[in-house]
Tab-separated table of C-alpha atoms and ligand atoms in Angstrom:
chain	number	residue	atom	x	y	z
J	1456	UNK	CA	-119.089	-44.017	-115.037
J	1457	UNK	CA	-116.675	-42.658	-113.044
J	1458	UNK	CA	-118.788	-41.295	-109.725
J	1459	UNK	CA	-119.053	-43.385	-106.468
J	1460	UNK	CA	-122.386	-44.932	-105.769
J	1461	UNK	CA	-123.593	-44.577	-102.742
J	1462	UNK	CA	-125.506	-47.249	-100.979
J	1463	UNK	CA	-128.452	-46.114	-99.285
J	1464	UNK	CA	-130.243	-49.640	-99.096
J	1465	UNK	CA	-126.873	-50.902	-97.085
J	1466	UNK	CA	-126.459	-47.671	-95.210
J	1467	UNK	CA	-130.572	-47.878	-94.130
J	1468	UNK	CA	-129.971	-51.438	-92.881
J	1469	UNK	CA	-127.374	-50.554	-91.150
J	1470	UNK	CA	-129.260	-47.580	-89.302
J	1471	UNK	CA	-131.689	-50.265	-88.498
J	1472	UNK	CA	-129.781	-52.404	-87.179
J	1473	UNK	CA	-128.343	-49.615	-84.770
J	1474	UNK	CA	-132.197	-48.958	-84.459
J	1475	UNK	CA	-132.896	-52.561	-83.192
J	1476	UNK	CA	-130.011	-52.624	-80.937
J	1477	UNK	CA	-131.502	-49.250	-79.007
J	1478	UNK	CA	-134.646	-50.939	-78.700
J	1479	UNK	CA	-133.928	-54.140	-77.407
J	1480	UNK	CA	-131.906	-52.520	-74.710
J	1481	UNK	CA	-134.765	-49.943	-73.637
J	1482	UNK	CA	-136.895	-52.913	-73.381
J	1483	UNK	CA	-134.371	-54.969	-71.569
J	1484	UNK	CA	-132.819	-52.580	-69.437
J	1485	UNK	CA	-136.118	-50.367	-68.810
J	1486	UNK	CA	-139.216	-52.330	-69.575
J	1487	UNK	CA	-140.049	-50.146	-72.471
J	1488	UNK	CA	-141.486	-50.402	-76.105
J	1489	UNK	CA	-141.064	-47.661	-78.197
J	1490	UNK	CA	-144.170	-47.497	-80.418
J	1491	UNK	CA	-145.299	-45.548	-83.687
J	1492	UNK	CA	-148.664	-44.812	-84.934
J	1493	UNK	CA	-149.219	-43.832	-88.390
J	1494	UNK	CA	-152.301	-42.660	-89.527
J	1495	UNK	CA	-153.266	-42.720	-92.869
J	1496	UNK	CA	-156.849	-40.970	-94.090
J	1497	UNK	CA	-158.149	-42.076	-97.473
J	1498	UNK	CA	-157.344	-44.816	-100.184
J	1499	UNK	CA	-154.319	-43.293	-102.087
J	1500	UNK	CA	-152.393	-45.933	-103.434
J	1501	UNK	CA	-148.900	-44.512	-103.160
J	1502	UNK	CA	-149.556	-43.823	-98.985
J	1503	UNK	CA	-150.831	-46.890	-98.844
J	1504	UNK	CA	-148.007	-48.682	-100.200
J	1505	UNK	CA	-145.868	-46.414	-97.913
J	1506	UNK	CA	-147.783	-46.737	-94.723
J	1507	UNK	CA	-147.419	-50.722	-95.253
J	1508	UNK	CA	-143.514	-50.496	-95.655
J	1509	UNK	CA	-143.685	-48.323	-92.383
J	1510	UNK	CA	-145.477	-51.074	-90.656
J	1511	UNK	CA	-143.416	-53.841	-91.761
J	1512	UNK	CA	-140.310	-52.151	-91.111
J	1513	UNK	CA	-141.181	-51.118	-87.650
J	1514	UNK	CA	-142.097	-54.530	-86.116
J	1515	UNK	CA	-138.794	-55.937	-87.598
J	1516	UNK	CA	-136.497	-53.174	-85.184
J	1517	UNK	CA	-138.899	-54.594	-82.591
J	1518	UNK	CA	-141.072	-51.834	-81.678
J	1519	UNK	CA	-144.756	-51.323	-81.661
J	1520	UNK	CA	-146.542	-50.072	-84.581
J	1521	UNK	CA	-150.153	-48.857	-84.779
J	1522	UNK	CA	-151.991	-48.258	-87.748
J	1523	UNK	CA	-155.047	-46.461	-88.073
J	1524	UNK	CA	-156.986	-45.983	-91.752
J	1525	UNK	CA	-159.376	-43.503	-91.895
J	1526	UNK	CA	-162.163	-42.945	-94.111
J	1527	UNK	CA	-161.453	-40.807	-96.913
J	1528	UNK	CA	-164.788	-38.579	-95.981
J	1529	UNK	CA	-163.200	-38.300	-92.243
J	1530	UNK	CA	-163.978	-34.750	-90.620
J	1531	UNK	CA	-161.355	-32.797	-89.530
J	1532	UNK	CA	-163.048	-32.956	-85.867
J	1533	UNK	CA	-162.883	-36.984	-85.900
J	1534	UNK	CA	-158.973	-37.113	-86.789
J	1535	UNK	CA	-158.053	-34.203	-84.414
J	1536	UNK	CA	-159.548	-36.762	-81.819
J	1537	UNK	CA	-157.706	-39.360	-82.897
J	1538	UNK	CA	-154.691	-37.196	-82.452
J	1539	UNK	CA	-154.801	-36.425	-78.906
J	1540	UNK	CA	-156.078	-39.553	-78.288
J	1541	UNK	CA	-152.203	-40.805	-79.328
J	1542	UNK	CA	-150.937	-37.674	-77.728
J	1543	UNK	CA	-152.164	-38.982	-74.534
J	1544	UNK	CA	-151.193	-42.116	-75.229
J	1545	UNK	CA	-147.663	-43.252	-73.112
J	1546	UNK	CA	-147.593	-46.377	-75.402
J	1547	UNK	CA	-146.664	-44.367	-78.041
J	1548	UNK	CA	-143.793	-41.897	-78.983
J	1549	UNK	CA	-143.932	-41.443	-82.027
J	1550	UNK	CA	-147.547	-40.342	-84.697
J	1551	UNK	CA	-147.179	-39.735	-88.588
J	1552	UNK	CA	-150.055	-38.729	-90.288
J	1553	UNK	CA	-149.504	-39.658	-93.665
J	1554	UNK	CA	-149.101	-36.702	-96.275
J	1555	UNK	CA	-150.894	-35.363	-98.250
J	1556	UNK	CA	-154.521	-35.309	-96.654
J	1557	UNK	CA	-157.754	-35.673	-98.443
J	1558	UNK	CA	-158.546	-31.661	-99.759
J	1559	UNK	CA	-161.261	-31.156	-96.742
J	1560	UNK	CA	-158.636	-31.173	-94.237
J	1561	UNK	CA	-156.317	-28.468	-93.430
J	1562	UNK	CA	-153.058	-30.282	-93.568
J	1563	UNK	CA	-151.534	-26.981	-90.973
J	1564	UNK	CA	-154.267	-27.536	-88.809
J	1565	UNK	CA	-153.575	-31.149	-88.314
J	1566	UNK	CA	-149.958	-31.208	-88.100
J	1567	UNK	CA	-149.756	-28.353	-85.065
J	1568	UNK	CA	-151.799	-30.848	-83.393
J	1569	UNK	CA	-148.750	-33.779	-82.585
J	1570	UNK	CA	-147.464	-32.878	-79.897
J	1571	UNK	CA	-144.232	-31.706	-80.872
J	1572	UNK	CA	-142.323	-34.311	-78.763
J	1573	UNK	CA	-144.168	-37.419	-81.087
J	1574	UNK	CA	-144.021	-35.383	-84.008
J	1575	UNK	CA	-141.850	-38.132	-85.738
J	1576	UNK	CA	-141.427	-35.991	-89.057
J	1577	UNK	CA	-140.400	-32.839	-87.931
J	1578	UNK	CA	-143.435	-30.899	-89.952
J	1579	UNK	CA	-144.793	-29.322	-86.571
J	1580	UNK	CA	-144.027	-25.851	-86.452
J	1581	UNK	CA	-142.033	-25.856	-83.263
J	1582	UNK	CA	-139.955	-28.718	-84.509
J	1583	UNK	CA	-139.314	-25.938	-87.461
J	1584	UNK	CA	-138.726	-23.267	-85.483
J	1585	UNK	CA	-136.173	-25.308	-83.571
J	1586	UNK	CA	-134.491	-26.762	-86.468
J	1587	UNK	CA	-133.779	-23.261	-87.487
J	1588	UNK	CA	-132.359	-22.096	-84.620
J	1589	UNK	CA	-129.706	-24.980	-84.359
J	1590	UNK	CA	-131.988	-26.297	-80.807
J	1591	UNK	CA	-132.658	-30.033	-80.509
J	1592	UNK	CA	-135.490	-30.708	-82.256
J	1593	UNK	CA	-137.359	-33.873	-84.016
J	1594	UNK	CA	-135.618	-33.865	-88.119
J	1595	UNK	CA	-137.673	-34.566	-90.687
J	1596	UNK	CA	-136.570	-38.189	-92.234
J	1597	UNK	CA	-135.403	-37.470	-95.733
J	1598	UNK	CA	-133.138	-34.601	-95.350
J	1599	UNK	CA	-132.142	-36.225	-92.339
J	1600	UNK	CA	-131.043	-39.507	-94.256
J	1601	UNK	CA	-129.767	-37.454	-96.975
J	1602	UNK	CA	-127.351	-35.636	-94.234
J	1603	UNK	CA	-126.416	-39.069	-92.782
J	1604	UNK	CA	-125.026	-40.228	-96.338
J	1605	UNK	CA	-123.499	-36.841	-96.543
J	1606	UNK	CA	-121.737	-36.750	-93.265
J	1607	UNK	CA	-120.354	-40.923	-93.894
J	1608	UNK	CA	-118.640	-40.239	-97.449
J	1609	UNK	CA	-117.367	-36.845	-96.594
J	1610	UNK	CA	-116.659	-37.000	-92.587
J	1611	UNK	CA	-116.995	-32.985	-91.881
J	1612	UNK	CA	-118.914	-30.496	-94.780
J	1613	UNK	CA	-117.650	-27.620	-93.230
J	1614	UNK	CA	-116.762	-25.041	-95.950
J	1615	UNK	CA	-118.584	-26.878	-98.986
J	1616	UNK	CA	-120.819	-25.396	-101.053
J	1617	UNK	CA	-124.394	-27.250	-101.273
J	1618	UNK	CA	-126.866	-26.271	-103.752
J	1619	UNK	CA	-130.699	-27.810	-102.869
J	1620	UNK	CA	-132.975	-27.671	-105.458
J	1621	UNK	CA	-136.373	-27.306	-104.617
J	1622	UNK	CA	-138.043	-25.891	-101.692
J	1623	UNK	CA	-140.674	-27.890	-100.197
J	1624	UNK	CA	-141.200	-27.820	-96.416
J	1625	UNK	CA	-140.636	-31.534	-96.563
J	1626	UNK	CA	-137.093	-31.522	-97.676
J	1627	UNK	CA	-135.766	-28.836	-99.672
J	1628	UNK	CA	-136.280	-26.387	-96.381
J	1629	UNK	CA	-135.522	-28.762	-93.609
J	1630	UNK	CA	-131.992	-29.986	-95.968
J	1631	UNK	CA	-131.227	-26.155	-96.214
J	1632	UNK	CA	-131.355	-25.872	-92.799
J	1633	UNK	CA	-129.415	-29.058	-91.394
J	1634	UNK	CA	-126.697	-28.163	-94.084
J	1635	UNK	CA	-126.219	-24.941	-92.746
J	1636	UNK	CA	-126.188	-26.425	-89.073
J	1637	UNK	CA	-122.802	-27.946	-90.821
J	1638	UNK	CA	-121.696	-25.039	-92.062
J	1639	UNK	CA	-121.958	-25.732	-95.857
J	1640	UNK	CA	-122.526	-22.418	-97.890
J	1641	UNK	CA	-126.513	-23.020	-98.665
J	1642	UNK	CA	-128.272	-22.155	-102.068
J	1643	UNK	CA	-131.888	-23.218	-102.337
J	1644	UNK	CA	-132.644	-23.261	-106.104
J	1645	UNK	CA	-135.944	-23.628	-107.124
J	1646	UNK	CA	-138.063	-23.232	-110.186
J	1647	UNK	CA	-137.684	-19.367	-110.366
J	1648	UNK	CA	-134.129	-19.326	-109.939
J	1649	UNK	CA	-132.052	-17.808	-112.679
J	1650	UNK	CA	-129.468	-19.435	-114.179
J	1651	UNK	CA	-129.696	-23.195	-112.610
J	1652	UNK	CA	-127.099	-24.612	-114.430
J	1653	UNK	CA	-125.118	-21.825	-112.976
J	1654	UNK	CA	-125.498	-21.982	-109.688
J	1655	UNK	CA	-125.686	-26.001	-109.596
J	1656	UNK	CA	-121.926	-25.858	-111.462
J	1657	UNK	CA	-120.930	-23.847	-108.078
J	1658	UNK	CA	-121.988	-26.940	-105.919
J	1659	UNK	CA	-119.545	-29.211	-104.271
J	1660	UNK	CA	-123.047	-30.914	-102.880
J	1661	UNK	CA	-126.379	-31.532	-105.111
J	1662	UNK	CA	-129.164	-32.084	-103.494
J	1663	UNK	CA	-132.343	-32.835	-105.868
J	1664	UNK	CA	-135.559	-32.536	-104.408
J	1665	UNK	CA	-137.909	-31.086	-106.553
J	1666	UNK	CA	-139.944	-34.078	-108.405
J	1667	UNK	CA	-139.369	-33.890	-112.022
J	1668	UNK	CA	-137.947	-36.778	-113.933
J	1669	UNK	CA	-134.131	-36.354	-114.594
J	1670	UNK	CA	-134.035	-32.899	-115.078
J	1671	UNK	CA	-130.845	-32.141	-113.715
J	1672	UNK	CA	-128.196	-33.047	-116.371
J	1673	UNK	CA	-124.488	-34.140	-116.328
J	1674	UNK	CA	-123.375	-30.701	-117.841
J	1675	UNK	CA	-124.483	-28.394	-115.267
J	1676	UNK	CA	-122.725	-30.705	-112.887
J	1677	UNK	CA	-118.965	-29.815	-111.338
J	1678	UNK	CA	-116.263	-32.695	-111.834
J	1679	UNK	CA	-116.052	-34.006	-108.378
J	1680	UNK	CA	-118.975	-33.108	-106.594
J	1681	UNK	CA	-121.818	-35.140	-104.408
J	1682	UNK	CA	-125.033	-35.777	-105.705
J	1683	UNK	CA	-127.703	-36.623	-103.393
J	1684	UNK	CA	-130.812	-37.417	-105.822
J	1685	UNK	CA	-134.574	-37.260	-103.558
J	1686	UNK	CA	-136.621	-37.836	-106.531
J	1687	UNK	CA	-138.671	-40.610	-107.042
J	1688	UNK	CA	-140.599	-40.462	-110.184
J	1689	UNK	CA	-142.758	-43.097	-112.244
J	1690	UNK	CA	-142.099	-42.846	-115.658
J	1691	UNK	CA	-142.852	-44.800	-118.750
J	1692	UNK	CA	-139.627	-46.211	-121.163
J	1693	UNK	CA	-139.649	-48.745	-124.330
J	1694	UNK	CA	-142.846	-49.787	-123.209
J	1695	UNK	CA	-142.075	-50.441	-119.473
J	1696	UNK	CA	-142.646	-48.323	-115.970
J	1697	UNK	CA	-139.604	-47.269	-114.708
J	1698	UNK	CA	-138.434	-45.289	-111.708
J	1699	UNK	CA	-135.948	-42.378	-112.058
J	1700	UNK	CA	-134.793	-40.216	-109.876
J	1701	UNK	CA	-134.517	-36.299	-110.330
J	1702	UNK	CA	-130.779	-36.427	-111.844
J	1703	UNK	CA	-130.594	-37.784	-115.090
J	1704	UNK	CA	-128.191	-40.621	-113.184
J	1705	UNK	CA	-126.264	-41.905	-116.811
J	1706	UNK	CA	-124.779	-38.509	-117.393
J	1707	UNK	CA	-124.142	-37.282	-113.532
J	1708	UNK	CA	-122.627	-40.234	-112.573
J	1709	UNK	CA	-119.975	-39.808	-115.265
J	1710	UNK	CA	-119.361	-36.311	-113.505
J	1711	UNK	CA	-119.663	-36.490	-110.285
J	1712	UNK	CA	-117.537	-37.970	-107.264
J	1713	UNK	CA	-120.263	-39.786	-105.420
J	1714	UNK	CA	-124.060	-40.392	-106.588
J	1715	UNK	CA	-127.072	-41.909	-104.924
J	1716	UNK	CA	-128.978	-44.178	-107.419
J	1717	UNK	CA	-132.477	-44.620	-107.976
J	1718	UNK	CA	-133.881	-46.834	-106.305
J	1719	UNK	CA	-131.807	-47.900	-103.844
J	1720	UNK	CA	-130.424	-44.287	-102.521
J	1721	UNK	CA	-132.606	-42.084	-100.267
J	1722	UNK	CA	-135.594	-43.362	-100.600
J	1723	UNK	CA	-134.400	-46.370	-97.719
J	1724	UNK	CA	-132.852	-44.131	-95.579
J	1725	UNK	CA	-136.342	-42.337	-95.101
J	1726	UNK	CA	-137.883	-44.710	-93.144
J	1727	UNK	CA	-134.887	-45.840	-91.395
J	1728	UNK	CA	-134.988	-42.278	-89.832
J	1729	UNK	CA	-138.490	-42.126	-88.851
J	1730	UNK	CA	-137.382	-45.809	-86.748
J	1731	UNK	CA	-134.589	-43.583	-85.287
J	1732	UNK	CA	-136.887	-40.693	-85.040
J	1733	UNK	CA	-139.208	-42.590	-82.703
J	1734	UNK	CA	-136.128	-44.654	-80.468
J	1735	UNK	CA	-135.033	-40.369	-80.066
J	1736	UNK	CA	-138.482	-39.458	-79.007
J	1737	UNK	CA	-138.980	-42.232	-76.826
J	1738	UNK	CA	-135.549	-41.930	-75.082
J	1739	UNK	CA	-136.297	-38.044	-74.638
J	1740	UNK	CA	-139.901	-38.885	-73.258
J	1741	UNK	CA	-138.417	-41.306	-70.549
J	1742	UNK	CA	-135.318	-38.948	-69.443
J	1743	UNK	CA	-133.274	-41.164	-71.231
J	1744	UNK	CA	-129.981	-40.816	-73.176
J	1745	UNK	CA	-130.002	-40.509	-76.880
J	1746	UNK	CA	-129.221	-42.682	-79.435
J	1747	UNK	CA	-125.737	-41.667	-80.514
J	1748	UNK	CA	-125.248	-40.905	-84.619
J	1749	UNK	CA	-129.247	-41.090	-84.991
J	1750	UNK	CA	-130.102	-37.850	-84.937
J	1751	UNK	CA	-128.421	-34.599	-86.650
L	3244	GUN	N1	-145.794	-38.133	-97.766
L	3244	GUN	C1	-144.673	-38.182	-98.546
L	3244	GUN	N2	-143.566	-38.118	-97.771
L	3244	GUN	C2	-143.986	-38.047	-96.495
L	3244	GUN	C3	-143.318	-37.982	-95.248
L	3244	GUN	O1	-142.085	-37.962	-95.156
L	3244	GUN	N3	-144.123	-37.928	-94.150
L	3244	GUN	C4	-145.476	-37.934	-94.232
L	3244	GUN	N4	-146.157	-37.858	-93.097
L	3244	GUN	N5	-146.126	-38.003	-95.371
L	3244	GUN	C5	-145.382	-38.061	-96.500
C-alpha cells in the first residue's frame, strides 16, 4: 500500500473538540446552550442506531440534545406540529429529522418546514439554493466533512480536477457544489455516465458516494490522486458481516496518494459537522460571530 490514510476518526475528534471549546464559551461568556433536536419517526434500525450516536455525541460537546421518536403510523399533520413547535422553540438551534421517512410522509413536504436557519443538514431548499449560489448557508454534514479532510491534506484545491460519483441530494449534489465553491473542475458521475473508468482516471479527487460495495477499482484510479470513500455498506465475507466502503480500499490504496478507510473515514466526520452545524446556527441566531474553520 502505498496511499496515505486519512484519519477521519482523529480529524472528527478533533472538530469536536473545537466544537466543545465554542460551546463552553457561548455558555460562559453569554449564558447560552446551543441545543439540537432530532426527530426520528418509525423503528428502523439503522436511524435508530444513528439517532443514538447523535445523542451521545451531542451531550459530550456539552450542548443540549432533544430527542423525539415518533410512531411509525405518525400523520404528516402531527410531525409538521412538532416542527414548528421546535421552530418556535429559542432553546433550540438546530432540528434533524432523521432520513428516510416512513412512505406516508412526503419527505419535501417535511423538510421545507425547518426553518432554514435550524435546518442543521442543509436539505431545505433555501439552504440549496444558497449553497449554489456561493451565499452563506447551513452545509449538509457529509460533503461538508468530506471537504474538511480535503481542504487539511491538500491546503488549497484550486485547479484540481474532482470527479463525484453519485448524485444524491444528500451528498453527491451538495459535494459538487462546495467543490466548485473551491474551484476544483467538477464531474458528477453517476450510474448513466459513459465511460466511468474514464472519467474517474481524469480525477486528481474521488469522491464515492453512490452505495454499492467496492465498486470503484484500483485500475480506473490515477497514480497520485485523493480518494474520499462515502460508502458505508454491510456486506457478508468468509462467513462474517463486514463493512466496506464504496472503493474497493486493497487495490485504491495501492494507487492513490491519500485514502479514507472504511470505517474510520467519513463516516465520523458526519456527525462532527452536524455539532458544528448547530454551534454555526446558534451563533448566527444570537448575532454572534462564527465558529472559525467549522463551516465551508
Ligand atoms: N439519513 C442518512 N443520512 C442522513 C443525514 O445526513 N441526515 C438525515 N436527516 N438523515 C439521514
Amino acid at each position: 500500500m502505498s496511499a496515505q490514510i486519512i484519519d477521519g476518526k482523529a480529524f472528527a475528534a478533533k472538530v469536536r473538540g473545537q466544537v466543545g471549546e465554542h460551546v463552553a464559551a457561548l455558555k460562559a461568556d453569554h449564558g447560552i446552550t446551543p441545543g439540537l433536536a432530532v426527530v426520528l419517526v418509525g423503528e428502523d434500525p439503522a436511524s435508530q442506531v444513528y439517532v443514538r450516536s447523535k445523542g451521545k455525541m451531542t451531550n459530550e460537546v456539552g450542548m443540549k440534545s432533544v430527542e423525539h421518536k415518533l410512531d411509525e403510523a405518525t400523520s404528516e399533520a402531527d410531525l409538521l406540529a412538532l416542527i414548528e413547535q421546535l421552530n418556535n422553540d429559542a432553546t433550540i438551534h438546530g432540528i434533524l429529522v432523521q432520513l428516510p421517512l416512513p412512505k406516508h410522509l412526503d419527505e419535501d413536504l417535511v423538510i421545507n418546514s425547518i426553518n432554514p436557519a435550524k435546518d442543521v443538514d442543509g436539505f431545505h431548499i433555501s439552504n440549496v439554493g444558497l449553497l449554489g449560489t456561493g451565499q452563506k448557508s447551513m452545509v449538509p454534514c457529509t460533503p461538508l466533512g468530506c471537504l474538511m479532510m480535503l481542504r487539511d491534506h491538500h491546503g488549497s484545491l484550486s485547479g484540481m480536477d474532482a470527479v463525484v460519483i453519485g448524485r444524491s441530494n444528500i451528498v453527491g449534489k451538495p459535494m459538487a457544489q462546495l467543490l466548485l465553491g473551491d474551484s476544483c473542475t467538477v464531474t458528477i458521475a453517476h450510474s448513466r455516465t459513459k465511460d466511468l473508468p474514464e472519467v474517474v482516471g481524469r480525477a486528481d479527487i474521488v469522491v464515492a458516494a453512490v452505495g454499492r460495495p467496492e465498486m470503484v477499482p484500483g485500475e480506473w484510479i490515477k497514480k497520485g490522486a485523493t480518494v474520499i470513500d462515502v460508502g458505508i455498506n454491510r456486506i457478508e465475507r468468509d462467513g462474517k458481516i463486514k463493512l466496506v466502503g464504496d472503493v474497493d480500499f486493497a487495490s485504491c490504496s495501492a494507487v492513490a496518494g491519500a485514502i479514507t478507510p472504511v470505517p474510520g473515514g467519513v463516516g465520523p466526520m458526519t456527525i462532527a459537522c452536524l455539532l458544528a452545524n448547530t454551534v454555526t446556527a446558534c451563533c448566527r441566531a444570537n448575532g454572534l460571530a462564527e465558529p472559525e474553520g467549522l463551516t465551508a
